[in-house]
Amino acid sequence: MRDTTYAIIGGSSGIGLALATALVERGDRVVIGGRSTERLDAAVRQLGDGAIGRPVDTTDRASVAGFFAGTEGLSGLFISAASYRTGAFRDGDPETSEALFAAKFWSQYWTLFAALRHLRGDAGIVLMSGAASARPIGAPAYAACNAAVEGLTRGLAIELAPIRVNCLSPGTTDSELWRSRPNEQRETAYDHWRRLCVVQRPAHVEEQAHAALFLLDNGNMTGSTLFCDGGYTFA
Ligand SMILES: NC(=O)c1ccc[n+]([C@@H]2O[C@H](COP(=O)([O-])OP(=O)(O)OC[C@H]3O[C@@H](n4cnc5c(N)ncnc54)[C@H](OP(=O)(O)O)[C@@H]3O)[C@@H](O)[C@H]2O)c1
C-alpha cells in the first residue's frame, strides 16, 4: 500500500465511490465522507482495508471540521457531495436558488477551506460542477451555481498554487442521484439526454472517476474544468 491518502467527500456512492475504488485498487488510502453512516459502512466494506469512512454534512461547517480532524498530509481531495433541488426562475423558490448555492457552491467552498491545512503542499483538488454551466436546460440558478464553482476553481488555482485545483463538469451520469428517483422520471431524463449528447447515452460513474483521477494526478493541470459530458456542451 502506498503512503498516499485522499479524502473523498461524497465517497459512499456514485462518482465518489467509483473514484475511491480506483484509488484503493492502485494502492492508495481513502477517507470517504457522506451523511449516512449506513451507506458509509457499506462502501467501506466494499472498498476493503484501504478505506475508512467518516460521517459529514458539507452544509454544516462544524461537521466538516470534524471530518478532517486528525487527518494530516492528504495528497488530494475530491468533493462530489451535494444534495439540492433545481427549478425555474419564475417560481421564485429560495430552495432552488439560495439553498441550491448553499448545498453545491458554499459547501465546496467551506469544505476546501477546512481541508486546507490538512493537505500536502503538492496536493491535487477536484471540485464538482456540471455541464449545465455551459449549456443550461432551464434551471438558471443551477447553471449559475455550476459556473460559479468553475470560476472558484480558477481563482483558487492562482491563490493556492502549487496546490492544484481543477473542476470536473459531468453530463448526465448513471449514478445513485438518478437511480434513487422514480423509474419514469429517470428514463425520461435519460431519453432526453440520449438525444442531446453526441455519445447518445448517460455516462458511467467509472468514466467520471477516470476523469477525476486524471485531474488529481496530472501535474500540469490546474485551473481547468474538464467536461466529461459525451459531447453535450459542444453539440
Ligand atoms: N449524476 C449526474 O447526472 C450529475 C450530472 C452533473 C453533475 N453532477 C454532480 O455530481 C454530484 C453528485 O454525484 P453523484 O452523481 O455521484 O451522486 P450520488 O451517487 O447521489 O452521490 C452523492 C454522494 O454525496 C453524498 N452527499 C450528498 N449530500 C451530502 C452532504 N450534504 N454532505 C455530505 N455528503 C453528501 C452522498 O451520501 P449521503 O446521501 O449519505 O450524504 C453520496 O455519497 C453533484 O455535485 C451533482 O451536481 C451529477
Coordinates of C-alpha atoms and ligand atoms in Angstrom, one line a residue:
M1 CA 0.0 0.0 0.0
R2 CA 1.3 3.5 -0.9
D3 CA 1.8 6.3 1.6
T4 CA -0.8 8.4 -0.1
T5 CA -4.3 9.3 1.3
Y6 CA -7.1 11.0 -0.5
A7 CA -10.3 12.5 1.0
I8 CA -13.4 11.9 -1.0
I9 CA -16.4 13.8 0.3
G10 CA -19.4 12.0 -1.3
G11 CA -17.4 8.8 -1.5
S12 CA -20.2 6.5 -0.2
S13 CA -22.0 6.5 -3.6
G14 CA -21.8 7.1 -7.3
I15 CA -18.9 9.0 -8.8
G16 CA -17.1 9.4 -5.4
L17 CA -17.3 5.7 -4.7
A18 CA -16.1 4.9 -8.2
L19 CA -13.1 7.2 -7.6
A20 CA -12.4 5.7 -4.2
T21 CA -12.5 2.2 -5.8
A22 CA -9.9 3.3 -8.4
L23 CA -7.6 4.8 -5.8
V24 CA -7.8 1.8 -3.4
E25 CA -7.2 -0.6 -6.4
R26 CA -3.9 1.1 -7.2
G27 CA -2.8 1.1 -3.5
D28 CA -3.8 4.5 -2.2
R29 CA -5.7 5.0 1.1
V30 CA -9.0 6.9 1.1
V31 CA -11.1 8.6 3.7
I32 CA -14.6 8.8 2.5
G33 CA -17.4 11.1 3.7
G34 CA -21.1 11.2 3.5
R35 CA -24.1 11.8 5.7
S36 CA -25.5 8.3 6.1
T37 CA -23.4 6.0 8.3
E38 CA -25.2 3.0 6.8
R39 CA -24.1 3.9 3.3
L40 CA -20.6 4.8 4.5
D41 CA -20.3 1.4 6.3
A42 CA -21.4 -0.5 3.1
A43 CA -18.9 1.5 1.0
V44 CA -16.0 0.8 3.4
R45 CA -16.9 -2.9 3.4
Q46 CA -16.9 -2.9 -0.4
L47 CA -13.6 -0.9 -0.6
G48 CA -11.7 -3.0 2.0
D49 CA -8.6 -2.3 4.1
G50 CA -7.5 0.9 2.3
A51 CA -10.7 2.8 3.3
I52 CA -12.1 4.5 6.3
G53 CA -15.5 6.3 6.5
R54 CA -16.4 9.4 8.4
P55 CA -19.8 10.9 8.6
V56 CA -20.0 14.5 7.4
D57 CA -22.6 17.0 6.2
T58 CA -21.0 19.5 3.9
T59 CA -23.7 22.1 4.7
D60 CA -22.5 22.2 8.4
R61 CA -19.1 23.8 8.9
A62 CA -18.6 22.2 12.3
S63 CA -19.3 18.7 10.8
V64 CA -16.8 19.4 8.0
A65 CA -14.1 20.5 10.6
G66 CA -14.7 17.2 12.5
F67 CA -14.3 15.2 9.3
F68 CA -10.8 16.5 8.7
A69 CA -9.6 16.4 12.4
G70 CA -6.6 14.2 12.8
T71 CA -6.2 13.7 9.0
E72 CA -2.8 15.1 8.0
G73 CA -0.8 15.0 4.8
L74 CA -3.7 14.4 2.3
S75 CA -2.5 14.0 -1.3
G76 CA -5.8 15.0 -2.7
L77 CA -9.4 16.0 -2.2
F78 CA -12.4 15.3 -4.3
I79 CA -15.9 16.7 -3.4
S80 CA -18.9 15.3 -5.1
A81 CA -21.2 15.7 -2.1
A82 CA -24.3 17.8 -2.8
S83 CA -28.0 17.4 -2.3
Y84 CA -30.3 20.0 -3.8
R85 CA -33.3 20.8 -5.9
T86 CA -33.4 22.7 -9.2
G87 CA -36.2 24.8 -10.6
A88 CA -37.4 27.7 -12.7
F89 CA -36.5 31.3 -12.0
R90 CA -40.2 32.3 -12.3
D91 CA -41.1 30.1 -9.3
G92 CA -39.1 32.4 -7.0
D93 CA -38.3 29.5 -4.7
P94 CA -35.3 30.0 -2.4
E95 CA -34.9 26.2 -2.2
T96 CA -33.9 26.0 -5.9
S97 CA -31.8 29.2 -5.8
E98 CA -30.2 30.3 -2.5
A99 CA -30.4 26.8 -0.9
L100 CA -29.0 25.3 -4.0
F101 CA -26.0 27.6 -3.8
A102 CA -25.6 26.6 -0.1
A103 CA -25.7 22.9 -1.0
K104 CA -23.4 22.9 -4.0
F105 CA -21.3 26.1 -4.1
W106 CA -20.8 27.2 -0.5
S107 CA -20.5 23.6 0.8
Q108 CA -17.5 23.0 -1.6
Y109 CA -16.0 26.4 -0.7
W110 CA -16.0 25.8 3.1
T111 CA -15.1 22.1 2.8
L112 CA -11.9 23.1 0.9
F113 CA -11.3 25.9 3.4
A114 CA -11.4 23.3 6.3
A115 CA -9.3 20.9 4.3
L116 CA -6.5 23.3 3.5
R117 CA -4.2 22.8 6.5
H118 CA -4.6 19.0 6.1
L119 CA -3.3 19.0 2.5
R120 CA 0.2 18.4 1.3
G121 CA 1.9 21.3 -0.4
D122 CA 1.7 19.4 -3.8
A123 CA -1.9 18.1 -3.3
G124 CA -4.5 18.0 -6.1
I125 CA -8.1 19.1 -5.6
V126 CA -11.0 18.3 -7.8
L127 CA -14.3 20.2 -7.3
M128 CA -17.6 19.3 -9.0
S129 CA -19.7 21.4 -11.2
G130 CA -22.0 20.1 -14.0
A131 CA -22.3 20.6 -17.8
A132 CA -25.4 22.9 -17.3
S133 CA -22.8 25.6 -16.5
A134 CA -22.1 25.9 -20.3
R135 CA -25.4 24.6 -21.7
P136 CA -28.3 25.0 -19.4
I137 CA -31.7 23.3 -19.9
G138 CA -33.7 25.9 -17.9
A139 CA -33.0 26.0 -14.1
P140 CA -30.9 29.2 -14.4
A141 CA -29.7 29.2 -10.8
Y142 CA -28.4 25.6 -11.3
A143 CA -26.5 26.8 -14.4
A144 CA -25.1 29.8 -12.4
C145 CA -24.1 27.7 -9.5
N146 CA -22.1 25.3 -11.6
A147 CA -20.5 28.2 -13.5
A148 CA -19.6 29.7 -10.0
V149 CA -17.8 26.5 -9.0
E150 CA -15.8 26.7 -12.2
G151 CA -14.9 30.3 -11.6
L152 CA -14.0 29.5 -8.0
T153 CA -11.7 26.7 -9.4
R154 CA -9.8 29.2 -11.5
G155 CA -9.4 31.7 -8.6
L156 CA -8.3 29.0 -6.2
A157 CA -5.7 27.6 -8.7
I158 CA -4.0 31.0 -8.6
E159 CA -4.1 31.6 -4.9
L160 CA -3.3 28.1 -3.7
A161 CA -0.5 27.2 -6.1
P162 CA 1.5 24.9 -6.0
I163 CA -1.6 23.0 -4.8
R164 CA -3.5 22.3 -8.0
V165 CA -7.3 22.9 -8.2
N166 CA -9.4 21.6 -11.1
C167 CA -13.1 21.0 -11.7
L168 CA -15.0 18.1 -13.1
S169 CA -18.1 19.0 -15.1
P170 CA -20.1 15.9 -15.8
G171 CA -23.1 15.5 -18.0
T172 CA -25.9 13.1 -17.0
T173 CA -24.3 10.2 -15.3
D174 CA -26.0 6.9 -14.3
S175 CA -25.4 7.3 -10.5
E176 CA -27.5 6.9 -7.4
L177 CA -28.5 10.5 -7.9
W178 CA -30.7 9.2 -10.7
R179 CA -31.2 5.6 -9.6
S180 CA -32.9 6.8 -6.4
R181 CA -35.5 8.7 -8.4
P182 CA -38.8 7.1 -9.7
N183 CA -38.1 5.0 -12.9
E184 CA -40.3 7.1 -15.1
Q185 CA -38.6 10.3 -14.2
R186 CA -35.1 8.8 -14.7
E187 CA -36.0 7.2 -18.0
T188 CA -37.5 10.4 -19.3
A189 CA -34.3 12.3 -18.3
Y190 CA -32.0 9.6 -19.8
D191 CA -34.0 9.6 -23.1
H192 CA -33.8 13.4 -23.3
W193 CA -30.0 13.1 -22.7
R194 CA -29.5 10.5 -25.4
R195 CA -31.0 12.9 -27.9
L196 CA -28.9 15.9 -26.7
C197 CA -25.4 14.5 -26.5
V198 CA -23.1 13.0 -29.1
V199 CA -22.4 9.6 -27.5
Q200 CA -26.2 9.1 -27.0
R201 CA -26.1 7.6 -23.5
P202 CA -25.6 8.7 -19.9
A203 CA -22.0 8.4 -18.6
H204 CA -20.9 5.6 -16.4
V205 CA -19.7 6.6 -12.9
E206 CA -16.3 4.9 -13.7
E207 CA -15.9 7.3 -16.7
Q208 CA -16.3 10.3 -14.4
A209 CA -14.0 8.7 -11.8
H210 CA -11.4 8.2 -14.6
A211 CA -11.6 11.9 -15.5
A212 CA -11.3 13.0 -11.8
L213 CA -8.3 10.7 -11.4
F214 CA -6.6 12.4 -14.4
L215 CA -7.2 15.8 -12.8
L216 CA -5.8 14.6 -9.4
D217 CA -2.7 13.0 -11.0
N218 CA -1.6 15.2 -13.8
G219 CA 0.9 17.8 -12.5
N220 CA 0.3 20.2 -15.4
M221 CA -3.4 20.5 -14.9
T222 CA -4.7 23.4 -12.8
G223 CA -7.5 25.9 -13.0
S224 CA -9.2 23.7 -15.7
T225 CA -12.7 22.5 -16.0
L226 CA -13.0 19.1 -17.7
F227 CA -16.3 18.5 -19.4
C228 CA -16.9 14.7 -19.2
D229 CA -20.2 15.0 -21.0
G230 CA -20.4 12.9 -24.1
G231 CA -20.1 15.9 -26.3
Y232 CA -23.1 17.6 -24.8
T233 CA -21.6 21.1 -24.4
F234 CA -20.4 21.5 -28.0
A235 CA -23.2 19.6 -29.8
Ligands
LIG1 N1 -25.1 12.2 -11.8 C1 -25.3 13.2 -12.7 O1 -26.1 13.0 -13.7 C2 -24.6 14.5 -12.5 C3 -24.6 15.4 -13.5 C4 -23.9 16.6 -13.3 C5 -23.4 16.9 -12.1 N2 -23.5 16.0 -11.1 C6 -22.9 16.4 -9.8 O2 -22.3 15.2 -9.2 C7 -22.5 15.3 -7.8 C8 -23.3 14.1 -7.3 O3 -22.5 12.9 -7.6 P1 -23.2 11.5 -8.0 O4 -23.9 11.7 -9.3 O5 -22.1 10.5 -7.8 O6 -24.4 11.4 -6.9 P2 -24.7 10.3 -5.8 O7 -24.5 8.9 -6.3 O8 -26.0 10.7 -5.3 O9 -23.6 10.5 -4.6 C9 -23.6 11.7 -3.8 C10 -22.7 11.4 -2.6 O10 -22.6 12.6 -1.9 C11 -23.1 12.4 -0.5 N3 -23.7 13.6 -0.1 C12 -24.8 14.2 -0.6 N4 -25.1 15.3 0.1 C13 -24.2 15.4 1.1 C14 -23.9 16.4 2.1 N5 -24.7 17.5 2.3 N6 -22.8 16.2 2.9 C15 -22.1 15.1 2.8 N7 -22.2 14.2 1.8 C16 -23.3 14.3 1.0 C17 -24.0 11.2 -0.6 O11 -24.1 10.4 0.6 P3 -25.3 10.8 1.7 O12 -26.5 10.9 0.9 O13 -25.3 9.6 2.6 O14 -24.8 12.0 2.3 C18 -23.2 10.4 -1.7 O15 -22.1 9.7 -1.1 C19 -23.3 16.6 -7.5 O16 -22.4 17.6 -7.3 C20 -24.0 16.8 -8.8 O17 -24.4 18.1 -9.0 C21 -24.0 14.8 -11.2

